[in-house]
Coordinates of C-alpha atoms and ligand atoms in Angstrom, one line a residue:
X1 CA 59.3 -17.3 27.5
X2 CA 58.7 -14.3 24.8
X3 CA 58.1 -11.1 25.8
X4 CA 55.4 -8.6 25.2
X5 CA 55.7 -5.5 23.4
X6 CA 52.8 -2.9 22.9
X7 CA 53.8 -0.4 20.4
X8 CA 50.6 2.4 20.0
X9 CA 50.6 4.4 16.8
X10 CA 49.6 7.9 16.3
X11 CA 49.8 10.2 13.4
X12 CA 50.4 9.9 9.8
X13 CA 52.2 6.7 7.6
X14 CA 55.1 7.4 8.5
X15 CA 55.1 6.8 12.3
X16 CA 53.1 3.3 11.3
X17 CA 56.3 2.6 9.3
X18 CA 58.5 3.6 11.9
X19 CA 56.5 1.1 14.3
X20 CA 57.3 -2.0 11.5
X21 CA 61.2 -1.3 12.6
X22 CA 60.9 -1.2 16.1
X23 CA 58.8 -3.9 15.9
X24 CA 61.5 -5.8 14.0
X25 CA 64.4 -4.4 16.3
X26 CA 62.7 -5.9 19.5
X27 CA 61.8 -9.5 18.4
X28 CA 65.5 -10.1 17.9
X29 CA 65.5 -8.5 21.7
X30 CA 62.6 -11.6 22.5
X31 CA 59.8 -9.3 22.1
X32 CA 56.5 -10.4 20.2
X33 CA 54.0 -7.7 19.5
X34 CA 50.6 -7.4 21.7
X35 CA 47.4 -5.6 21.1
X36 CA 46.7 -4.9 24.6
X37 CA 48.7 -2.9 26.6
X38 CA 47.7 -4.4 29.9
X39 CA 49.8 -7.9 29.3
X40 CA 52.8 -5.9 28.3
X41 CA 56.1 -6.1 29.4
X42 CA 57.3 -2.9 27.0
X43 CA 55.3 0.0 26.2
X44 CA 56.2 2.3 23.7
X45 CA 54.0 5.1 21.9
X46 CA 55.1 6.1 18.8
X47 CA 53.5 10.0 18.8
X48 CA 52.4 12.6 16.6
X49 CA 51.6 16.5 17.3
X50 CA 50.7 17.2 14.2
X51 CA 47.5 18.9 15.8
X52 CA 47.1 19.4 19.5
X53 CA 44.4 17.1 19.6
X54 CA 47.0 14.3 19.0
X55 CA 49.0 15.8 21.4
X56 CA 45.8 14.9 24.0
X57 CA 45.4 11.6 23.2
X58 CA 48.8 10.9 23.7
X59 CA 49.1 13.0 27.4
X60 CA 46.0 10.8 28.2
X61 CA 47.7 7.2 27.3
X62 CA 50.4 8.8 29.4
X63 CA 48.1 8.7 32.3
X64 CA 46.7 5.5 31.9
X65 CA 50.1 3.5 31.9
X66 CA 50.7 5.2 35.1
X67 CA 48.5 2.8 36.5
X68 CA 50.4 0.2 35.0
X69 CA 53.4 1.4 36.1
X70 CA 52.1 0.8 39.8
X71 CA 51.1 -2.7 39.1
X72 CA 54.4 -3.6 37.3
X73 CA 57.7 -1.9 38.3
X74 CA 59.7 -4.2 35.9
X75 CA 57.5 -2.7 32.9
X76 CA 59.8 -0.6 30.5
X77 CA 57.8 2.2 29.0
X78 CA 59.3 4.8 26.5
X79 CA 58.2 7.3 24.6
X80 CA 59.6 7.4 20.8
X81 CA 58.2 9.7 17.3
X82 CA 57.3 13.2 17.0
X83 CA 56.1 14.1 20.5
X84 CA 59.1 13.0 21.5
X85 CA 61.2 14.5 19.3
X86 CA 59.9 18.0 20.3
X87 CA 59.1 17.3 24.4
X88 CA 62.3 15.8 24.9
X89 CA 63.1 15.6 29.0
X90 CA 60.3 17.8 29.8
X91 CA 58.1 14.6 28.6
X92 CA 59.5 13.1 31.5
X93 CA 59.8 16.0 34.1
X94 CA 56.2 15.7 33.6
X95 CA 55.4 12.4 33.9
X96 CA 58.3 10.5 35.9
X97 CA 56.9 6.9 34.9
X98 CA 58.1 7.1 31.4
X99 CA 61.3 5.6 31.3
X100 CA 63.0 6.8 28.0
X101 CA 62.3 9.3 25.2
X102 CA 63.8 8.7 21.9
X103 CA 63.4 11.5 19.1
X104 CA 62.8 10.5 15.3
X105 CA 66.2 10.2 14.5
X106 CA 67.4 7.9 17.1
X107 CA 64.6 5.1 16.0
X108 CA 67.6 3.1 15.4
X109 CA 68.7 3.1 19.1
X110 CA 65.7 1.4 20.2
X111 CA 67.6 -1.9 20.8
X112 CA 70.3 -0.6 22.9
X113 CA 68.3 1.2 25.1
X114 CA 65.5 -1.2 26.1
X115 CA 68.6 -3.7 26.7
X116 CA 70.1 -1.3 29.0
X117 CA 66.7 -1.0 30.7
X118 CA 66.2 -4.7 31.0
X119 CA 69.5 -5.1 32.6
X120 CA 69.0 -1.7 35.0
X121 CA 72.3 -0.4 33.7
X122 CA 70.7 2.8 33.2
X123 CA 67.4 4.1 34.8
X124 CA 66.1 7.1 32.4
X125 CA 67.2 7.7 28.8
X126 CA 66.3 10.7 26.9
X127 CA 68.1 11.2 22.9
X128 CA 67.0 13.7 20.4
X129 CA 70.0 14.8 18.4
X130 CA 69.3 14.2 14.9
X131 CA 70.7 11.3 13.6
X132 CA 70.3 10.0 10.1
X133 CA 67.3 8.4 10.2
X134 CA 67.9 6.9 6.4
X135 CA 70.4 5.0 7.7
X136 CA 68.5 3.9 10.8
X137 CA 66.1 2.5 8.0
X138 CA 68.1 0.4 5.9
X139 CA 70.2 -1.1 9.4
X140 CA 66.5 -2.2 11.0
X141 CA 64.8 -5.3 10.4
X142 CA 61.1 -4.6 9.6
X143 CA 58.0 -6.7 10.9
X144 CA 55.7 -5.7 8.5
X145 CA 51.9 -5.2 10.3
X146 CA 50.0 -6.4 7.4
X147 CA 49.8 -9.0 4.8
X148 CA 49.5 -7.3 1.2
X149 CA 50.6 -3.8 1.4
X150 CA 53.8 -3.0 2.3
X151 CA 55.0 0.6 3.7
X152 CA 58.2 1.7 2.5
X153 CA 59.7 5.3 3.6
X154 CA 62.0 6.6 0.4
X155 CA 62.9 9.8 2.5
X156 CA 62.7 11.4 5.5
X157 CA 62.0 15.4 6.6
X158 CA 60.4 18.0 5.1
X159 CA 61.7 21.2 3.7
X160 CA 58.8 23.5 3.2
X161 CA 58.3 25.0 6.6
X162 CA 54.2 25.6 5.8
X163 CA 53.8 28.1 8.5
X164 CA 51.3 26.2 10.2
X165 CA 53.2 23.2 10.3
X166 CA 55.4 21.3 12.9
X167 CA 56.5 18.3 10.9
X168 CA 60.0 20.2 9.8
X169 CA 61.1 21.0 13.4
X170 CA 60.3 17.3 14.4
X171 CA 61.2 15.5 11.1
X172 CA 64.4 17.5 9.8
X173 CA 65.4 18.8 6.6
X174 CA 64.5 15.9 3.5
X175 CA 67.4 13.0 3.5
X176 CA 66.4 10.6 0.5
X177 CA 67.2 6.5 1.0
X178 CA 68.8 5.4 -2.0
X179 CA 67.4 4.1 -4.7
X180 CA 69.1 0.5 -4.3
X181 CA 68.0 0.1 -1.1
X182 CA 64.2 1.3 -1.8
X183 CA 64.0 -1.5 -4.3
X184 CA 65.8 -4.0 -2.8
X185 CA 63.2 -3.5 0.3
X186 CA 60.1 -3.6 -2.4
X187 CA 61.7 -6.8 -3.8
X188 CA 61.6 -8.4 -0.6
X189 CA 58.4 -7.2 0.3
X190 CA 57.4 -8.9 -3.4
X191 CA 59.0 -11.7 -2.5
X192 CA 56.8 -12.7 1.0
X193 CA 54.0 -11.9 -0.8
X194 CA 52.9 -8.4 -0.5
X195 CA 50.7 -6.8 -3.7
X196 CA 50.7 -3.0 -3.1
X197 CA 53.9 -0.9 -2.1
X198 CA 52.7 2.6 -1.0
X199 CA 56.3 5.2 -1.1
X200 CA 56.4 7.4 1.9
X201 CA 57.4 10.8 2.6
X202 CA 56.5 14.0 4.0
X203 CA 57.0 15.4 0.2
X204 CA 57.5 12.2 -2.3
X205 CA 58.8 14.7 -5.4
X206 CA 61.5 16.1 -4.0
X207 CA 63.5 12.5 -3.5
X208 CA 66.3 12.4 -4.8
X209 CA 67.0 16.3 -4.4
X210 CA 69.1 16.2 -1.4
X211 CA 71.8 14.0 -2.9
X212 CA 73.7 14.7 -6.0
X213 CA 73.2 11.9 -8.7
X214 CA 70.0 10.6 -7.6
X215 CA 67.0 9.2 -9.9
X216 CA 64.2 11.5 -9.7
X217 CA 60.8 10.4 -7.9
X218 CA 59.8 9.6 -11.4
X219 CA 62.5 7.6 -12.2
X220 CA 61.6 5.8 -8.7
X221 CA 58.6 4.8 -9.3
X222 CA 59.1 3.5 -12.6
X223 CA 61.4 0.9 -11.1
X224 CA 59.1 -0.2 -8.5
X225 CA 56.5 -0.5 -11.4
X226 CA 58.5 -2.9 -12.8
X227 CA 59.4 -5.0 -9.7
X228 CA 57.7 -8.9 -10.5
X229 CA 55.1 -9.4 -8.5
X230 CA 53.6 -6.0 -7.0
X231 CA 50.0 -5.3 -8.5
X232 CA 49.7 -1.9 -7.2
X233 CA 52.1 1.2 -7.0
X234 CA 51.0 4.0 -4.5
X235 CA 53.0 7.3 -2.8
X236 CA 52.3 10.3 -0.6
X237 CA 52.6 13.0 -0.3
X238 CA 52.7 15.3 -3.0
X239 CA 53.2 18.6 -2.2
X240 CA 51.8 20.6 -5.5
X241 CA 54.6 22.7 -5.8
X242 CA 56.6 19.5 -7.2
X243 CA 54.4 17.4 -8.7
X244 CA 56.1 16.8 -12.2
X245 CA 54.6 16.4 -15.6
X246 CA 57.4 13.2 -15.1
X247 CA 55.2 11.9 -12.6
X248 CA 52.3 12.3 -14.5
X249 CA 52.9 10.8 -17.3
X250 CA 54.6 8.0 -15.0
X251 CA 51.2 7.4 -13.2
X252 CA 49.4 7.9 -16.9
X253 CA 52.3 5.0 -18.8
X254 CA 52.8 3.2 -15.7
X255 CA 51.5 -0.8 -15.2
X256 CA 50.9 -0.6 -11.4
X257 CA 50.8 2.5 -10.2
X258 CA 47.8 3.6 -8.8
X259 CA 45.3 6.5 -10.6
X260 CA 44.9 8.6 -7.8
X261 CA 46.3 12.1 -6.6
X262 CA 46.5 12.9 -3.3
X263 CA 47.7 16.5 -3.4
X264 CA 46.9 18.7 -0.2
X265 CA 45.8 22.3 -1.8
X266 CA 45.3 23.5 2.2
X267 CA 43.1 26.4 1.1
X268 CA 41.6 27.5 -1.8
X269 CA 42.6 31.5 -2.2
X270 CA 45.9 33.2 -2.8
X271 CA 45.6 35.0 0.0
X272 CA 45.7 32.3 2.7
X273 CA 47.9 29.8 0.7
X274 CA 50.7 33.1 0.4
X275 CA 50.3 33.2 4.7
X276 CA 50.7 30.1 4.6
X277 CA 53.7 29.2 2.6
X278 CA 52.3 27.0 0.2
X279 CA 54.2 28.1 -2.6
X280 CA 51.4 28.2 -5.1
X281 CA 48.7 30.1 -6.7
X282 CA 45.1 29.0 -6.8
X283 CA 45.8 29.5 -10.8
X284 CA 48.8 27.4 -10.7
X285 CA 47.3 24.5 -8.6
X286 CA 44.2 24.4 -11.4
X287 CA 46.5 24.2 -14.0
X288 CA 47.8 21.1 -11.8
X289 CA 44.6 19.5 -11.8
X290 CA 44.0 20.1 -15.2
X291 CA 47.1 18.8 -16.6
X292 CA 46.1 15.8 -14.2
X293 CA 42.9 15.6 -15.8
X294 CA 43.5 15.5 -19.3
X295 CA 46.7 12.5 -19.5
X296 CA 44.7 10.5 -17.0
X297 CA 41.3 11.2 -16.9
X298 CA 39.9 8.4 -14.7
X299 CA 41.9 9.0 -11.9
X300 CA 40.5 10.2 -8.2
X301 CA 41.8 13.3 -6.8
X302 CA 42.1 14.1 -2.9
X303 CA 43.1 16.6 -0.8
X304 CA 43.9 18.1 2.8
X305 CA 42.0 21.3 4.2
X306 CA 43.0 23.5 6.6
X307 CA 39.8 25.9 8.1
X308 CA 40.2 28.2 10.5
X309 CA 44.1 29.6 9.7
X310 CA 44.9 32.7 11.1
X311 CA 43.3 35.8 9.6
X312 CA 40.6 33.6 7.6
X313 CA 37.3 35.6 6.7
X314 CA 34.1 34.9 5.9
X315 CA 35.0 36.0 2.7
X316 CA 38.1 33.8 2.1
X317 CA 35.9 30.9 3.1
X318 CA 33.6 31.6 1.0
X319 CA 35.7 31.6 -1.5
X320 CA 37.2 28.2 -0.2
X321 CA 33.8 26.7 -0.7
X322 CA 33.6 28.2 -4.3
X323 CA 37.0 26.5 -5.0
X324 CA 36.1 23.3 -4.1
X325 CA 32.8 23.1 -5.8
X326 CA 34.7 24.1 -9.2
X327 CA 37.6 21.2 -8.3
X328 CA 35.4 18.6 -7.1
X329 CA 37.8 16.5 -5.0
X330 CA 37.4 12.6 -4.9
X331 CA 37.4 12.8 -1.1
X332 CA 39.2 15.5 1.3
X333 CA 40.4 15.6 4.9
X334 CA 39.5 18.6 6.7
X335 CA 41.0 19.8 9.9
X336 CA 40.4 22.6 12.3
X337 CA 43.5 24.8 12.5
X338 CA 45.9 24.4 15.6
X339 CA 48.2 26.3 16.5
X340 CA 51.7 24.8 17.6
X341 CA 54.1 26.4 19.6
X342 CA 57.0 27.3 17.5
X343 CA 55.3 28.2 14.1
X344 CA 55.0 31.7 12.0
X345 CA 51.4 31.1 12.3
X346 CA 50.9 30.6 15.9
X347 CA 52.2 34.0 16.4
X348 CA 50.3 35.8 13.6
X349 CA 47.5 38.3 14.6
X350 CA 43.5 37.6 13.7
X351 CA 43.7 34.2 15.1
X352 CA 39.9 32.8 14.5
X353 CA 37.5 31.8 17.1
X354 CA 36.9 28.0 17.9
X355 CA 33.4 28.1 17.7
X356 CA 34.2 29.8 14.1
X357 CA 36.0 27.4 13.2
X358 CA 34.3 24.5 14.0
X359 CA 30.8 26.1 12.3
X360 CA 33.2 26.2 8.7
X361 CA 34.3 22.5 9.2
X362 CA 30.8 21.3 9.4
X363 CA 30.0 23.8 6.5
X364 CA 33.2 22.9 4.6
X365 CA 32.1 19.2 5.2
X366 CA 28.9 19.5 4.1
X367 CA 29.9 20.6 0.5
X368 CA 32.5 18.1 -0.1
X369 CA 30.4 14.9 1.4
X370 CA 27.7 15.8 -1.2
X371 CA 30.5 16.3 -3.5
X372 CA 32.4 13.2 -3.0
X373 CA 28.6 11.4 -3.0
X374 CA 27.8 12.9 -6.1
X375 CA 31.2 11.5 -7.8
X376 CA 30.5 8.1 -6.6
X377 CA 27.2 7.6 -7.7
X378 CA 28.6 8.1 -11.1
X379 CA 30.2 4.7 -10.6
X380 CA 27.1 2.7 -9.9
X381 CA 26.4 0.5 -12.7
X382 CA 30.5 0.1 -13.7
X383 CA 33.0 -3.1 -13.0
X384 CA 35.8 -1.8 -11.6
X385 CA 39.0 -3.9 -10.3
X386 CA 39.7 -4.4 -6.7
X387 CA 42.6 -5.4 -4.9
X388 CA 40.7 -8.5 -1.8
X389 CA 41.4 -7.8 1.0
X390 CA 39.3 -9.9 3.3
X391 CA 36.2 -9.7 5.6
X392 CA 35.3 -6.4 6.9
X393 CA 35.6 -5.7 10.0
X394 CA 31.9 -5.8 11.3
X395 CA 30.4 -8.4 8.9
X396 CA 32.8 -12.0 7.9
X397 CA 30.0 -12.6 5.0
X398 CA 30.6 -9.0 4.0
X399 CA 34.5 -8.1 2.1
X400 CA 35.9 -5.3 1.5
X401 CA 38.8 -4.1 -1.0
X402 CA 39.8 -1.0 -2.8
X403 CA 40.0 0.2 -6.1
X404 CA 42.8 1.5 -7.9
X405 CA 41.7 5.1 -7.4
X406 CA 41.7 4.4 -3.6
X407 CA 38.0 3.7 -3.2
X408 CA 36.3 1.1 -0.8
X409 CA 34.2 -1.2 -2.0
X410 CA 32.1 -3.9 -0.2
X411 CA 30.8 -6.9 -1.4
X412 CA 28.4 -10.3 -0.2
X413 CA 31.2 -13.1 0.3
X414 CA 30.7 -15.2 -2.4
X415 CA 33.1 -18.6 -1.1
X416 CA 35.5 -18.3 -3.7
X417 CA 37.9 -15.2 -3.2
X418 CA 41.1 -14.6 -1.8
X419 CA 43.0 -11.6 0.0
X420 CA 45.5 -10.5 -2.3
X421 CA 43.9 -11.3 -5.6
X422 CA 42.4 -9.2 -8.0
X423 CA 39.1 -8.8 -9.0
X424 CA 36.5 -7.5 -10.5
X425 CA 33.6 -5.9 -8.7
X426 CA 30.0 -4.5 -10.0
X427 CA 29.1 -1.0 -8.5
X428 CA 25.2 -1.2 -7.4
X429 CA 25.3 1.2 -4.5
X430 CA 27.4 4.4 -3.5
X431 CA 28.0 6.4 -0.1
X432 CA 30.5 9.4 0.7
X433 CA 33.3 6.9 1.5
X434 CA 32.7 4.1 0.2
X435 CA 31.0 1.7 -2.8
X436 CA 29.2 -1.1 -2.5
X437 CA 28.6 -3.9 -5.3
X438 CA 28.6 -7.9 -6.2
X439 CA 32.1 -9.8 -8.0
X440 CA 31.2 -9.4 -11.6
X441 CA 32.7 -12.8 -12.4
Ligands
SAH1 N1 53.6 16.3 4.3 C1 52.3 16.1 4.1 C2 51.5 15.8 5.3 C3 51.6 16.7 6.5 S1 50.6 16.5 7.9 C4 51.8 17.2 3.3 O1 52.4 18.2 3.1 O2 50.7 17.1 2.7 C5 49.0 16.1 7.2 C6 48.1 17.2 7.1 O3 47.8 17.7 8.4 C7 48.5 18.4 6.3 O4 48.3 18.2 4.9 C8 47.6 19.5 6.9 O5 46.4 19.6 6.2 C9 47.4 19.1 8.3 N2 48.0 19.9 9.3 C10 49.4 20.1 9.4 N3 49.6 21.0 10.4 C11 48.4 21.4 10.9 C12 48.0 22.3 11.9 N4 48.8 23.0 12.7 N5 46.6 22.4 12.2 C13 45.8 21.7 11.4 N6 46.1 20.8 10.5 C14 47.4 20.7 10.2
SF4_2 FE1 54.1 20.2 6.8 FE2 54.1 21.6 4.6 FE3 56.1 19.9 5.0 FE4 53.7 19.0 4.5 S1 54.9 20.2 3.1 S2 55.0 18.3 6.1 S3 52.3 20.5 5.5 S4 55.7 21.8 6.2
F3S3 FE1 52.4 13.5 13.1 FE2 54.9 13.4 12.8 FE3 53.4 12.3 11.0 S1 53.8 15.1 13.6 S2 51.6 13.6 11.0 S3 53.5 11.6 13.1 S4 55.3 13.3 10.7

């Protein structure tokens, strides 16, 4: 009989990838993914602490599987991704029930140790050293989750040290996956059917810098363009500081690859992006977007914002707000700032208030929602080409799909479509995050 695995996912792309190989390592062990915890015989949360408030959620699931625990002695339950990688033992000096802790570069260990479990040759199990987790990637089978877009990490790490940000500590410095083995994983992926490759890493444009002799990101994703049978070409993330004129005119020549920019400005004045350690003027970041602009002008632009960072004034949000009324994002995710343990900026003075900061998220949210509105509304009335996906999640006769810019449209199921394909959809309606229209053929 099969056995049950629950993997949970937190966090960013990367961790969901990370999931697809454990999730391939373990069915050669037996294992069969689950979607409820509670029938389990494996539990493994693959964490994030990005922000404490992923931190929570995971401390919480923690609690719950105690429970389970008590039920079940037999169940195996381990905790593996970013959490991990920075808790080490004390994740289980604080919670005994978890049986093993394995940091982000030991992914690839995952099949040893939950063999050693099974067979009680060990009882607790606790790696963090960091390993080469490019390696780990190209040695693991992967289970992808879905059926028509494929994630596939071209490097691990980060080498930017924002000074709010954990990722570096957790992740390592940037090790790029060669390019052989990138395309050889797309052409597979091609091969069983998939239609839209996304590239992942903490900072795309800097692959290939770690290794001498390495195509550039551009170079990169001109091959994956050309792979038979992929529709759609996407990557993140972009830090600003690197995004090429290469890439640009890549995105702008390209067959497949998407038109839309995710870049992550943070904050919108030099004085916060300098604290920061962004590595960019406000200047030099317009210049971005206008160089963006003018080679391909129908693409969507999105970002990340950060309110509340240390030492953040009225005045600098004010001036935040300005900045994104002149750039008029597609779409942006805001968050609150939290402070981790082991930053610059959770020691720097004039931290801000949390009912502050929360009033200039709901402000900062205000401005873009009617800005990402007003940007969508220009669309009513156009066709525009969606990749199907398939019924929405709420309504079977309603589907959804997305554009090429990264935009969701619904439609009335009209019989005849199929995930997967393309086609072409009539705008008639338009909302903050999503469009809504009728197939146009
Ligand atoms: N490497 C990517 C993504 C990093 S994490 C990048 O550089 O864009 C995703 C987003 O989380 C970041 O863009 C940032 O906006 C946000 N973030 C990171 N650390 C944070 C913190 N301490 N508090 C609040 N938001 C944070
Ligand atoms: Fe974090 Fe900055 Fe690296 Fe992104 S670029 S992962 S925000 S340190
Ligand atoms: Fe979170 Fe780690 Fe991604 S901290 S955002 S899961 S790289």
């Amino acid at each position: 009989m099969s056995k049950k695995a629950f993997i949970g996912v937190y966090g960013c792309q990367m961790n969901i990838a990370d999931a697809e190989r454990m999730e391939g390592v373990l069915k050669t062990l037996g294992y069969n993914r689950v979607n409820e915890m509670q029938e389990a015989d494996l539990i493994i949360l693959n964490t994030c602490c990005v922000r404490e408030t992923a931190e929570d959620k995971v401390y919480g699931k923690i609690g719950e599987i105690k429970h389970l625990k008590q039920q079940n002695p037999r169940l195996i339950f381990g905790i593996t991704g970013c959490m991990a990688q920075k808790e080490g033992e004390a994740l289980i000096k604080r919670a005994p029930h978890i049986d093993f802790v394995l940091g982000t570069g030991r992914v690839a260990e995952l099949g040893n140790v939950v063999g050693q479990l099974e067979d009680e040759q060990i009882q607790h199990f606790v790696d963090t050293t960091m390993d080469d987790a490019v390696e780990a990637a190209s040695r693991m089978p992967v289970e992808r989750e879905g059926t028509l877009s494929a994630w596939v990490p071209i490097m691990y790490g980060c080498n930017n040290f924002c000074t709010y940000c954990i990722v570096p500590y957790v992740r390592g410095r940037e090790r790029s996956r060669r390019a052989e083995e990138i395309l050889s994983e797309v052409r597979d992926a091609a091969a069983k059917g998939y239609k839209e490759i996304t590239l992942l890493g903490q900072n795309v444009n800097s692959y290939g810098n770690d290794q001498e002799g390495f195509m550039s990101f551009a170079e990169l994703l001109k091959a994956v363009d050309e792979v038979e049978g992929i529709e759609r070409v996407r990557y993140m993330t972009s830090h600003p500081k690197d995004l090429s004129d290469e890439v640009i005119e890549a995105v702008k020549n390209g067959r497949h690859i998407c038109e839309h920019f995710h870049i992550p400005v943070q904050y919108g004045t030099d004085k916060l992006l300098k604290r920061m350690n962004r590595k960019y003027t406000v200047a030099q970041y317009k210049a971005l977007v206008g160089r963006i602009r003018s080679s391909v002008p129908n693409a969507s632009i999105t970002t990340d914002l950060i309110v509340g960072f240390p030492g953040e004034t009225e005045e600098d949000f004010k001036g935040m707000l300005d900045f994104l009324s002149e750039i008029r994002y597609d779409a942006a995710y805001t968050f609150i700032y939290s402070p981790r343990t082991g930053t610059p900026a959770a020691d720097m003075p004039d931290q801000v208030p949390e009912e502050v900061k929360k009033d200039r998220l709901h402000k900062l949210m205000d401005v873009q929602n009617e800005i990402s509105l007003a940007i969508n509304e220009k669309l009513v009335g156009s066709d525009t080409e969606v990749l199907v996906e398939g019924p929405s999640r709420t309504d079977k006769s309603v589907w959804t799909g997305r554009t090429r810019t990264s935009k969701i449209v619904l439609w009335p199921y009209e019989g005849n479509e199929q995930p997967g394909e393309l086609r072409r959809v009539h705008i008639t309606q338009a909302q903050t995050w999503l469009l809504k229209g009728k197939l146009a053929e």
